Coordinates of C-alpha atoms in Angstrom, one line a residue:
M1 CA 5.5 8.8 -17.9
A2 CA 6.5 7.5 -21.2
S3 CA 9.6 8.8 -22.5
A4 CA 10.9 7.4 -25.8
I5 CA 9.6 7.1 -29.4
T6 CA 9.1 3.5 -30.6
L7 CA 9.0 2.2 -34.3
A8 CA 5.5 2.5 -36.1
A9 CA 5.5 -1.1 -36.7
D10 CA 6.0 -2.3 -33.0
A11 CA 3.6 0.4 -31.5
P12 CA 0.0 -0.5 -30.7
A13 CA -2.9 0.9 -32.7
L14 CA -3.8 4.4 -32.0
S15 CA -6.9 4.5 -29.6
A16 CA -9.6 7.1 -30.2
A17 CA -10.7 6.7 -26.6
N18 CA -7.4 7.5 -25.1
T19 CA -6.6 10.1 -27.6
G20 CA -9.7 12.0 -26.6
F21 CA -9.2 11.5 -22.9
M22 CA -5.7 13.2 -23.2
L23 CA -7.0 16.0 -25.3
I24 CA -9.6 16.8 -22.6
C25 CA -6.6 16.3 -19.8
S26 CA -4.5 18.8 -21.7
A27 CA -7.3 21.4 -22.0
L28 CA -7.8 20.9 -18.1
V29 CA -4.1 21.5 -17.4
M30 CA -4.3 24.8 -19.7
L31 CA -7.0 25.8 -17.5
M32 CA -5.0 25.5 -14.5
T33 CA -2.8 28.6 -15.7
P34 CA -5.8 31.0 -15.8
G35 CA -6.9 29.4 -12.4
L36 CA -3.4 30.2 -10.9
A37 CA -3.6 33.6 -12.2
F38 CA -7.1 34.3 -10.4
F39 CA -5.9 32.5 -7.3
Y40 CA -2.6 34.7 -7.2
G41 CA -4.7 37.7 -8.3
G42 CA -7.1 37.7 -5.5
M43 CA -4.2 37.2 -2.9
V44 CA -2.5 40.5 -3.7
R45 CA -3.6 44.2 -2.8
V46 CA -5.8 45.9 -5.5
K47 CA -2.9 48.0 -6.9
S48 CA -1.1 44.6 -8.3
T49 CA -4.0 42.5 -9.3
L50 CA -3.6 42.9 -13.2
N51 CA 0.2 42.5 -12.9
M52 CA -0.3 39.2 -11.2
L53 CA -2.9 38.1 -13.8
M54 CA -0.4 38.9 -16.5
M55 CA 2.4 37.2 -14.9
S56 CA 0.6 33.9 -15.4
F57 CA -1.1 34.7 -18.6
I58 CA 2.3 35.8 -20.4
S59 CA 3.6 32.3 -19.8
L60 CA 1.0 30.9 -22.2
G61 CA 2.4 32.8 -24.8
I62 CA 6.2 32.6 -24.3
V63 CA 6.5 28.8 -23.2
T64 CA 4.1 27.9 -25.8
V65 CA 6.3 29.1 -28.8
L66 CA 9.5 27.8 -27.1
W67 CA 8.4 24.6 -26.7
V68 CA 7.5 24.2 -30.3
L69 CA 10.9 25.5 -31.4
Y70 CA 13.0 23.3 -29.2
G71 CA 11.6 22.7 -25.6
F72 CA 10.0 19.4 -26.7
S73 CA 13.2 18.3 -28.2
M74 CA 15.1 19.1 -25.0
A75 CA 12.9 17.6 -22.7
F76 CA 12.1 14.3 -24.5
G77 CA 14.3 13.9 -27.4
T78 CA 17.2 11.3 -27.3
D79 CA 19.3 11.5 -24.2
S80 CA 22.6 12.9 -24.0
G81 CA 24.7 12.3 -20.8
S82 CA 21.6 11.7 -18.7
L83 CA 21.3 15.5 -18.5
I84 CA 19.6 16.7 -21.6
G85 CA 17.7 15.2 -24.8
W86 CA 17.6 16.3 -28.2
N87 CA 15.8 15.3 -31.7
S88 CA 16.4 17.7 -34.5
D89 CA 13.2 16.1 -36.1
W90 CA 11.2 17.7 -33.5
V91 CA 12.7 21.3 -34.0
G92 CA 9.7 23.2 -35.1
L93 CA 7.5 20.0 -35.0
S94 CA 7.6 19.8 -38.8
D95 CA 8.6 16.3 -39.2
I96 CA 6.0 14.7 -37.0
G97 CA 3.4 12.4 -38.5
L98 CA 0.0 12.8 -37.7
T99 CA -0.6 9.3 -36.6
E100 CA 2.9 8.6 -35.2
L101 CA 2.4 7.2 -31.7
W102 CA 4.3 8.0 -28.5
D103 CA 6.5 5.4 -26.9
G104 CA 4.5 2.3 -27.3
T105 CA 1.2 4.1 -26.2
T106 CA -2.1 4.5 -28.1
I107 CA -2.1 8.3 -28.3
P108 CA -0.4 10.3 -31.0
L109 CA 2.9 12.0 -30.5
F110 CA 1.3 15.4 -31.1
V111 CA -1.1 14.5 -28.1
F112 CA 1.6 13.8 -25.7
L113 CA 3.7 16.8 -26.7
V114 CA 0.6 19.2 -26.3
F115 CA -0.1 17.8 -22.9
Q116 CA 3.4 18.3 -21.6
M117 CA 3.3 21.7 -23.0
M118 CA 0.8 22.6 -20.5
F119 CA 3.0 21.5 -17.8
A120 CA 5.9 23.6 -19.3
I121 CA 3.5 26.6 -19.3
L122 CA 2.2 26.2 -15.8
T123 CA 5.4 25.7 -13.9
P124 CA 7.1 29.3 -14.4
A125 CA 3.8 30.6 -13.7
L126 CA 3.9 29.2 -10.3
I127 CA 7.2 31.1 -9.7
S128 CA 5.3 34.5 -10.0
G129 CA 3.6 34.3 -6.8
A130 CA 6.6 34.7 -4.8
L131 CA 7.4 38.1 -6.7
A132 CA 4.3 40.2 -6.6
D133 CA 4.3 43.9 -6.4
R134 CA 8.0 44.4 -7.6
V135 CA 9.0 43.0 -10.7
K136 CA 9.5 44.7 -14.3
F137 CA 7.1 42.9 -16.6
T138 CA 9.6 42.9 -19.5
A139 CA 12.3 41.3 -17.0
W140 CA 9.8 38.9 -15.9
G141 CA 9.1 37.8 -19.7
L142 CA 12.9 37.5 -20.4
F143 CA 13.3 35.4 -17.0
V144 CA 10.4 33.0 -18.1
A145 CA 12.2 32.5 -21.3
L146 CA 15.6 32.0 -19.9
W147 CA 14.2 29.7 -16.9
V148 CA 12.4 27.3 -19.0
T149 CA 15.5 26.7 -21.3
V150 CA 18.0 26.5 -18.6
V151 CA 16.1 24.8 -15.9
Y152 CA 12.6 23.3 -16.7
F153 CA 13.3 21.7 -20.0
P154 CA 16.5 19.9 -18.8
V155 CA 14.8 19.0 -15.4
A156 CA 11.9 17.4 -17.3
H157 CA 14.3 15.4 -19.2
W158 CA 16.0 14.3 -15.8
V159 CA 12.7 13.2 -14.4
W160 CA 10.6 11.8 -17.2
G161 CA 12.9 11.4 -20.4
S162 CA 14.4 8.1 -21.2
G163 CA 18.1 8.4 -20.0
G164 CA 17.5 11.1 -17.7
W165 CA 19.4 10.4 -14.3
A166 CA 16.4 10.7 -12.1
F167 CA 14.6 8.5 -14.4
E168 CA 17.0 5.8 -14.9
L169 CA 17.7 6.1 -10.8
G170 CA 14.1 5.1 -10.3
V171 CA 12.6 8.1 -9.0
I172 CA 9.1 8.2 -8.6
D173 CA 7.3 11.4 -9.9
F174 CA 4.0 10.6 -11.2
A175 CA 3.0 14.0 -12.5
G176 CA 5.6 16.6 -11.3
G177 CA 6.3 16.7 -7.6
T178 CA 10.0 17.3 -8.4
A179 CA 10.1 18.7 -12.1
V180 CA 7.0 21.0 -11.4
H181 CA 6.6 22.0 -7.7
I182 CA 10.0 21.6 -6.2
N183 CA 11.5 23.0 -9.2
A184 CA 9.1 26.1 -8.9
G185 CA 9.5 26.3 -5.3
A186 CA 13.2 26.4 -5.4
A187 CA 13.3 28.9 -8.3
A188 CA 10.9 31.2 -6.5
L189 CA 13.4 31.3 -3.4
G190 CA 16.2 31.8 -5.5
V191 CA 14.8 34.9 -7.2
I192 CA 13.5 36.3 -4.1
L193 CA 16.9 36.0 -2.3
V194 CA 18.4 38.1 -5.3
I195 CA 15.6 41.0 -5.8
G196 CA 14.9 41.4 -2.2
R197 CA 11.8 42.2 0.0
R198 CA 8.9 44.2 -0.9
I199 CA 8.6 47.9 0.4
G200 CA 6.8 47.6 3.7
F201 CA 7.4 43.9 4.3
K202 CA 6.5 42.9 7.9
K203 CA 5.3 46.5 8.4
D204 CA 2.4 47.5 6.2
P205 CA -0.8 45.2 5.9
M206 CA -0.5 43.2 2.7
R207 CA -3.9 41.2 3.0
P208 CA -5.6 39.7 -0.1
H209 CA -8.0 42.2 -1.7
S210 CA -10.4 39.6 -2.9
L211 CA -11.0 36.1 -1.0
P212 CA -13.8 35.2 -3.6
L213 CA -11.3 35.3 -6.4
V214 CA -8.9 33.3 -4.4
M215 CA -11.7 30.7 -3.8
L216 CA -12.5 30.8 -7.7
G217 CA -9.0 30.1 -8.5
A218 CA -8.4 27.4 -6.1
A219 CA -11.6 25.6 -7.3
L220 CA -10.4 26.1 -10.9
L221 CA -6.9 24.6 -10.1
W222 CA -8.5 21.6 -8.2
F223 CA -10.9 20.9 -11.2
G224 CA -7.8 21.2 -13.6
W225 CA -5.7 19.1 -11.5
F226 CA -7.5 15.9 -12.3
G227 CA -6.2 16.3 -15.8
F228 CA -2.8 17.1 -14.6
N229 CA -2.5 14.0 -12.4
S230 CA -4.8 11.4 -14.1
G231 CA -3.6 12.2 -17.5
S232 CA 0.0 11.7 -16.8
W233 CA -0.4 7.9 -17.0
L234 CA -1.5 8.7 -20.8
G235 CA -4.5 6.7 -20.7
N236 CA -6.6 4.5 -18.1
D237 CA -6.4 1.0 -19.6
D238 CA -5.1 -0.6 -16.4
G239 CA -6.8 1.5 -13.8
V240 CA -3.8 3.6 -12.5
G241 CA -5.3 6.8 -14.1
A242 CA -8.5 6.1 -12.0
L243 CA -6.7 5.5 -8.8
M244 CA -4.9 9.0 -9.4
F245 CA -8.3 10.6 -10.0
V246 CA -9.3 9.2 -6.6
N247 CA -6.3 10.1 -4.6
T248 CA -6.2 13.5 -6.0
Q249 CA -9.7 14.1 -4.6
V250 CA -8.9 12.4 -1.4
A251 CA -5.6 13.9 -0.4
T252 CA -6.9 17.4 -1.4
G253 CA -9.9 17.1 1.0
A254 CA -7.5 15.8 3.7
A255 CA -5.1 18.5 3.4
V256 CA -8.1 21.2 3.5
L257 CA -8.9 19.6 6.9
G258 CA -5.4 19.3 8.1
W259 CA -4.7 23.0 7.4
L260 CA -7.8 24.3 8.9
A261 CA -7.2 22.4 12.0
Y262 CA -3.8 23.8 12.3
E263 CA -5.1 27.3 11.6
K264 CA -7.8 27.0 14.2
I265 CA -5.5 25.9 16.9
R266 CA -2.8 28.1 16.0
H267 CA -4.7 31.3 15.1
G268 CA -8.2 30.8 16.5
A269 CA -10.2 30.8 13.1
F270 CA -10.9 28.9 10.1
T271 CA -10.2 31.2 7.2
T272 CA -11.1 31.0 3.4
L273 CA -7.6 31.8 2.7
G274 CA -6.5 28.8 4.7
A275 CA -9.1 26.4 2.9
A276 CA -7.9 27.4 -0.5
S277 CA -4.2 27.2 0.3
G278 CA -4.6 23.9 2.3
A279 CA -6.5 22.5 -1.2
V280 CA -3.4 23.6 -3.2
S281 CA -1.0 21.9 -0.7
G282 CA -2.8 18.6 -1.1
L283 CA -2.8 18.9 -4.7
V284 CA 0.8 19.5 -4.8
A285 CA 1.8 16.8 -2.3
I286 CA -0.4 13.7 -3.9
T287 CA 1.1 14.8 -7.6
P288 CA 4.2 12.8 -7.3
A289 CA 2.7 10.0 -5.0
G290 CA -0.8 9.5 -6.1
G291 CA 0.0 6.6 -8.7
A292 CA 1.8 4.7 -5.9
V293 CA -0.2 5.1 -2.7
S294 CA -3.7 3.6 -1.7
P295 CA -6.6 6.1 -0.9
L296 CA -5.7 5.6 2.8
G297 CA -2.1 6.6 1.9
A298 CA -3.5 9.7 0.2
I299 CA -5.2 10.7 3.4
A300 CA -2.0 10.5 5.1
V301 CA -0.1 12.5 2.5
G302 CA -2.8 15.2 2.5
L303 CA -2.9 15.4 6.3
V304 CA 0.7 15.6 6.7
A305 CA 1.1 18.2 3.8
G306 CA -2.0 20.5 5.1
V307 CA -0.3 20.7 8.5
L308 CA 3.3 21.2 7.7
C309 CA 2.7 23.5 4.7
A310 CA 0.6 25.7 6.9
M311 CA 3.4 25.7 9.4
A312 CA 5.9 26.3 6.6
V313 CA 4.3 29.5 5.4
G314 CA 5.0 31.5 8.6
L315 CA 9.1 30.7 8.0
K316 CA 9.5 33.7 5.9
Y317 CA 8.9 35.9 8.8
R318 CA 11.2 34.1 10.9
F319 CA 14.0 34.1 8.2
N320 CA 13.1 37.4 6.5
Y321 CA 12.6 36.3 3.0
D322 CA 9.4 37.8 1.1
D323 CA 7.9 34.9 -0.5
S324 CA 4.6 37.0 -1.3
L325 CA 2.0 34.5 -1.9
D326 CA 3.9 31.4 -0.2
V327 CA 5.2 29.7 -3.3
V328 CA 8.1 28.3 -1.1
G329 CA 5.8 27.3 1.7
V330 CA 3.1 25.6 -0.4
H331 CA 5.1 24.3 -3.6
L332 CA 8.5 23.7 -2.4
V333 CA 7.4 22.2 1.0
G334 CA 4.4 20.3 -0.4
G335 CA 6.3 18.8 -3.3
I336 CA 9.2 17.6 -0.9
I337 CA 6.6 16.0 1.5
G338 CA 4.6 14.3 -1.2
S339 CA 7.9 13.0 -3.1
L340 CA 9.4 11.8 0.1
L341 CA 6.4 10.1 1.5
V342 CA 6.3 7.8 -1.6
G343 CA 9.3 6.2 0.0
F344 CA 7.0 5.1 3.1
F345 CA 3.5 4.8 1.6
A346 CA 4.1 3.3 -1.9
T347 CA 2.0 0.0 -2.0
G348 CA 3.6 -1.7 -4.7
K349 CA 0.3 -2.3 -6.5
G350 CA -0.3 1.1 -8.3
Q351 CA 2.0 2.4 -11.1
S352 CA 4.8 -0.1 -10.1
D353 CA 5.7 -3.0 -7.9
V354 CA 7.9 -0.6 -5.9
A355 CA 6.9 -0.6 -2.1
G356 CA 7.8 1.7 0.5
L357 CA 8.8 1.3 4.1
F358 CA 5.5 0.9 5.4
Y359 CA 4.5 -1.9 3.0
G360 CA 7.7 -4.0 3.5
G361 CA 9.8 -2.4 0.8
G362 CA 12.5 -0.7 3.4
L363 CA 14.4 2.3 2.6
D364 CA 15.6 1.9 -0.7
Q365 CA 13.0 4.0 -2.6
F366 CA 13.1 6.7 0.4
W367 CA 16.8 7.4 -0.7
K368 CA 16.0 7.4 -4.4
Q369 CA 13.3 10.0 -3.6
C370 CA 15.8 11.9 -1.5
A371 CA 18.3 12.0 -4.5
G372 CA 15.6 13.3 -7.0
V373 CA 14.2 16.0 -4.6
F374 CA 17.3 17.5 -3.4
G375 CA 19.1 17.2 -6.9
V376 CA 16.4 19.2 -8.5
L377 CA 15.9 21.6 -5.5
A378 CA 19.7 22.4 -5.6
Y379 CA 20.0 22.9 -9.4
S380 CA 17.0 25.1 -9.7
L381 CA 17.6 27.2 -6.7
I382 CA 21.2 27.9 -7.9
A383 CA 20.5 28.5 -11.7
S384 CA 17.4 30.7 -10.8
A385 CA 19.3 32.8 -8.7
V386 CA 22.1 33.3 -11.1
L387 CA 19.6 34.1 -13.9
A388 CA 17.8 36.7 -11.8
L389 CA 21.2 38.0 -10.9
L390 CA 22.3 38.4 -14.4
L391 CA 19.1 40.2 -15.3
D392 CA 19.1 42.4 -12.3
R393 CA 22.4 43.5 -13.2
T394 CA 21.7 44.1 -16.8
I395 CA 18.1 45.4 -17.6
G396 CA 17.1 45.4 -13.7
M397 CA 14.5 43.3 -12.2
R398 CA 12.6 45.6 -9.9
V399 CA 10.3 48.4 -10.7
P400 CA 11.3 52.0 -9.5
E401 CA 10.2 52.6 -5.6
D402 CA 7.8 55.3 -6.5
D403 CA 6.1 52.6 -8.9
E404 CA 6.0 49.9 -6.5
V405 CA 4.5 52.1 -3.7
A406 CA 2.0 53.8 -6.2
G407 CA 0.9 50.4 -7.9
I408 CA 2.7 48.1 -10.4
D409 CA -0.7 47.7 -12.3
Q410 CA -0.8 51.6 -13.6
A411 CA 3.1 51.7 -13.9
E412 CA 3.6 48.5 -16.1
H413 CA 0.2 48.2 -17.7
A414 CA -1.3 51.5 -17.6
E415 CA -4.6 50.0 -16.2
T416 CA -6.4 49.4 -13.3
A417 CA -8.3 46.2 -12.0
Y418 CA -11.3 47.8 -11.0
D419 CA -13.1 51.1 -12.0
F420 CA -14.7 53.0 -9.1
S421 CA -15.4 56.1 -10.8
G422 CA -19.0 55.3 -11.5
T423 CA -19.9 54.0 -8.0
G424 CA -21.3 55.7 -4.7
G425 CA -24.5 57.2 -3.4
G426 CA -26.4 60.1 -3.7
S427 CA -29.6 61.0 -5.8
R428 CA -29.8 61.0 -9.7
T429 CA -29.3 64.6 -11.2
T430 CA -29.4 66.2 -14.3
A431 CA -26.9 68.8 -13.5
A432 CA -23.4 68.5 -15.0
P433 CA -21.0 66.8 -12.8
A434 CA -18.1 68.9 -11.2
P435 CA -14.7 68.3 -12.9
A436 CA -12.8 65.5 -11.2
P437 CA -9.8 66.5 -9.5
A438 CA -6.4 65.7 -10.8
Q439 CA -5.4 62.3 -9.5
S440 CA -1.9 61.9 -8.0
K441 CA 0.3 59.0 -9.3
K442 CA 0.5 57.6 -5.7
V443 CA -2.9 56.1 -4.8
D444 CA -3.3 54.4 -1.6
A445 CA -4.5 51.0 -2.6

């Protein structure tokens, strides 16, 4: 991604076509957060549906405001020590010209910052899937605000900001394999190690309550991901954005096939949850790699991600950590796979002339990718665990046990996702209905 402001006199002319394209891409990325809410919301039990939706939606409010106040400046401002950026003129976005262009591109700075804002919104929402059923909504909101400030904004600078250590090292991350997916997946692991497992983990059935909702969410994510990936080139004057569009589709389709094939061999069935999860694993894996690999390489990336992510989701039962909706297994593992495979499948004919091992480039790029992957992973894991520990020791992260068992929707939001009071059989009658019995707070959902 582009990463520094240029003088207006040296910048190319504003392109209405590229500006319009990037605004559309920004809207597509925004759609991914509600899509994620539906995807996660369908995967939980009935009693947690609204809370899961809200954990994504609240990010739209919190991160938007913080991005305007100081987030954009921290992520893309003037570098300080290869760790953080800052530009006081960008604080509050009050001193930015309407036609000021971004880093030699043909799009306004305002367009770039709103595109990046949508990335910042989505990333903490990804974490929420690991924490289903058991986190106070107030604590979650505070965690989001602290996490984007301490983790996401600095990591975005490392990866995409001019002067950031990963950017300067030459780590390839086209649209967020490290900054978004590894970052969120490692954070999810750090938090769940602090707050612990759900009541009934590995004992009670915790099946998705609405697989159609899961499929709808996955479809919205897949649709929005074209803006997420293709838009990260900030235009399509040289065809790289088009290559990324094609590779996004190709890798995702391959990942669906890989996941379902593993699932059939391992469990004997092709499931809709597996198809949806396989699609997301392919989208995650191609995100860092899609501008550097060919469509054949994208098939390889997708197949590997589909199979390995399907295998990885079962690790929580072996190692006894409760990653409720497989954020670690899909986003952390998928992000690692896609980022590292750049070192093997980069053709040298896409976003840069860097070639991977299979195209005569040796292992030099692979080691750079390893540095980016494990640097972000370690920082996000530790920092996120520390933030969760601080909140848990002060205001408490988890809801009371009774509220978790009865249902977090009613306890935290005073609502339920579905109203079944008007359903049921029987003939129509004009007689006054009998009084409804008092409902216990503990409802078997």
